[in-house]
mmCIF file of C-alpha atoms in Angstrom:
data_model
loop_
_atom_site.group_PDB
_atom_site.id
_atom_site.type_symbol
_atom_site.label_atom_id
_atom_site.label_comp_id
_atom_site.label_asym_id
_atom_site.label_seq_id
_atom_site.Cartn_x
_atom_site.Cartn_y
_atom_site.Cartn_z
ATOM 1 C CA UNK A 1495 39.402 59.565 171.083
ATOM 2 C CA UNK A 1496 37.668 63.038 171.215
ATOM 3 C CA UNK A 1497 34.181 63.589 171.980
ATOM 4 C CA UNK A 1498 31.700 65.847 172.339
ATOM 5 C CA UNK A 1499 28.533 65.224 174.177
ATOM 6 C CA UNK A 1500 26.179 67.914 174.138
ATOM 7 C CA UNK A 1501 23.035 68.680 176.662
ATOM 8 C CA UNK A 1502 20.783 71.472 178.123
ATOM 9 C CA UNK A 1503 18.539 71.443 175.291
ATOM 10 C CA UNK A 1504 14.761 71.285 175.545
ATOM 11 C CA UNK A 1505 11.765 73.399 174.741
ATOM 12 C CA UNK A 1506 11.539 76.918 176.035
ATOM 13 C CA UNK A 1507 8.592 79.831 175.659
ATOM 14 C CA UNK A 1508 9.788 82.079 173.180
ATOM 15 C CA UNK A 1509 11.894 85.551 175.496
ATOM 16 C CA UNK A 1510 13.196 82.251 177.819
ATOM 17 C CA UNK A 1511 16.753 81.126 178.509
ATOM 18 C CA UNK A 1512 18.753 77.690 178.178
ATOM 19 C CA UNK A 1513 22.036 77.389 178.815
ATOM 20 C CA UNK A 1514 23.795 73.994 176.916
ATOM 21 C CA UNK A 1515 26.912 72.522 177.886
ATOM 22 C CA UNK A 1516 29.909 70.710 175.677
ATOM 23 C CA UNK A 1517 31.636 68.046 177.874
ATOM 24 C CA UNK A 1518 34.929 66.913 176.009
ATOM 25 C CA UNK A 1519 37.762 63.823 176.733
ATOM 26 C CA UNK A 1520 39.549 62.492 174.497
ATOM 27 C CA UNK A 1521 42.947 65.669 173.830
ATOM 28 C CA UNK A 1522 43.939 68.699 176.167
ATOM 29 C CA UNK A 1523 41.213 70.915 175.602
ATOM 30 C CA UNK A 1524 42.745 73.741 177.120
ATOM 31 C CA UNK A 1525 44.249 74.211 173.834
ATOM 32 C CA UNK A 1526 41.918 73.942 171.630
ATOM 33 C CA UNK A 1527 39.063 76.741 170.397
ATOM 34 C CA UNK A 1528 36.004 75.727 170.504
ATOM 35 C CA UNK A 1529 33.236 76.615 168.639
ATOM 36 C CA UNK A 1530 28.779 76.189 168.586
ATOM 37 C CA UNK A 1531 26.627 75.207 165.233
ATOM 38 C CA UNK A 1532 23.110 74.735 164.826
ATOM 39 C CA UNK A 1533 20.270 73.887 162.533
ATOM 40 C CA UNK A 1534 17.608 74.240 161.504
ATOM 41 C CA UNK A 1535 14.370 71.541 160.152
ATOM 42 C CA UNK A 1536 15.710 72.297 155.888
ATOM 43 C CA UNK A 1537 18.239 74.211 156.595
ATOM 44 C CA UNK A 1538 22.218 74.227 157.050
ATOM 45 C CA UNK A 1539 24.120 74.001 159.654
ATOM 46 C CA UNK A 1540 25.127 77.200 160.454
ATOM 47 C CA UNK A 1541 28.134 78.969 162.724
ATOM 48 C CA UNK A 1542 26.283 80.344 166.137
ATOM 49 C CA UNK A 1543 29.907 81.324 168.419
ATOM 50 C CA UNK A 1544 33.356 80.676 168.803
ATOM 51 C CA UNK A 1545 35.783 80.910 171.823
ATOM 52 C CA UNK A 1546 39.717 80.732 171.897
ATOM 53 C CA UNK A 1547 42.029 77.912 174.210
ATOM 54 C CA UNK A 1548 41.995 80.654 177.019
ATOM 55 C CA UNK A 1549 38.320 82.022 176.898
ATOM 56 C CA UNK A 1550 39.380 85.130 176.321
ATOM 57 C CA UNK A 1551 38.607 86.031 172.805
ATOM 58 C CA UNK A 1552 34.045 85.497 171.686
ATOM 59 C CA UNK A 1553 32.709 86.190 168.810
ATOM 60 C CA UNK A 1554 29.224 85.480 167.420
ATOM 61 C CA UNK A 1555 27.009 85.436 164.491
ATOM 62 C CA UNK A 1556 25.042 88.479 164.230
ATOM 63 C CA UNK A 1557 21.637 86.805 164.285
ATOM 64 C CA UNK A 1558 22.910 85.580 168.131
ATOM 65 C CA UNK A 1559 24.927 88.544 168.669
ATOM 66 C CA UNK A 1560 23.901 90.246 172.104
ATOM 67 C CA UNK A 1561 21.724 87.129 173.233
ATOM 68 C CA UNK A 1562 23.352 84.402 173.565
ATOM 69 C CA UNK A 1563 27.513 83.937 175.620
ATOM 70 C CA UNK A 1564 29.721 81.087 174.861
ATOM 71 C CA UNK A 1565 32.097 80.080 178.010
ATOM 72 C CA UNK A 1566 34.279 77.183 178.667
ATOM 73 C CA UNK A 1567 36.032 76.131 181.992
ATOM 74 C CA UNK A 1568 38.891 74.637 181.587
ATOM 75 C CA UNK A 1569 39.896 73.008 184.735
ATOM 76 C CA UNK A 1570 36.362 70.739 184.172
ATOM 77 C CA UNK A 1571 36.095 70.561 180.111
ATOM 78 C CA UNK A 1572 33.086 72.423 179.594
ATOM 79 C CA UNK A 1573 32.299 74.480 177.205
ATOM 80 C CA UNK A 1574 29.368 76.610 177.592
ATOM 81 C CA UNK A 1575 26.287 78.578 175.725
ATOM 82 C CA UNK A 1576 24.064 80.450 177.438
ATOM 83 C CA UNK A 1577 21.231 81.874 175.388
ATOM 84 C CA UNK A 1578 18.042 84.101 176.421
ATOM 85 C CA UNK A 1579 15.924 85.723 175.055
ATOM 86 C CA UNK A 1580 15.155 82.752 172.697
ATOM 87 C CA UNK A 1581 13.484 83.156 169.568
ATOM 88 C CA UNK A 1582 11.041 80.470 167.434
ATOM 89 C CA UNK A 1583 14.277 81.036 164.706
ATOM 90 C CA UNK A 1584 16.432 79.438 167.351
ATOM 91 C CA UNK A 1585 14.871 76.245 167.190
ATOM 92 C CA UNK A 1586 17.744 74.311 166.625
ATOM 93 C CA UNK A 1587 20.219 70.917 167.213
ATOM 94 C CA UNK A 1588 22.968 72.787 168.561
ATOM 95 C CA UNK A 1589 26.371 71.205 167.673
ATOM 96 C CA UNK A 1590 29.547 71.246 170.102
ATOM 97 C CA UNK A 1591 31.850 71.604 167.697
ATOM 98 C CA UNK A 1592 36.511 71.291 167.207
ATOM 99 C CA UNK A 1593 37.853 71.344 164.489
ATOM 100 C CA UNK A 1594 37.052 68.513 162.225
ATOM 101 C CA UNK A 1595 35.133 67.074 165.355
ATOM 102 C CA UNK A 1596 31.627 67.252 166.026
ATOM 103 C CA UNK A 1597 28.857 66.361 169.096
ATOM 104 C CA UNK A 1598 25.235 64.435 168.300
ATOM 105 C CA UNK A 1599 24.157 67.622 169.253
ATOM 106 C CA UNK A 1600 21.132 68.404 171.223
ATOM 107 C CA UNK A 1601 17.715 69.771 170.374
ATOM 108 C CA UNK A 1602 16.610 73.321 171.328
ATOM 109 C CA UNK A 1603 13.268 74.556 170.468
ATOM 110 C CA UNK A 1604 11.648 77.343 171.060
ATOM 111 C CA UNK A 1605 7.795 77.789 170.728
ATOM 112 C CA UNK A 1606 4.479 78.718 173.367
#
């Protein structure tokens, strides 16, 4: 069965960096685009970034453009979200997504 497992979240100070990982199994990873979403307390889940199956096309939400980078390693069945210059507004649970499949999420908290 399809499984997506996020990791790498944590507590970081404003201006800091984190790299999230999404380990996938149960499907041919290199055939599918992947996305990251996030959900802050009391808010709806929102799109963060997407990457196509080969990794040569990416797009980002305006709120993270220039600070976050989505990438993938098709040999390792891993997707990544590199986050830099983090702000308190980036605090949320971050989810890996493929079509209708979601991971359990990883908490990112940006606070001094």
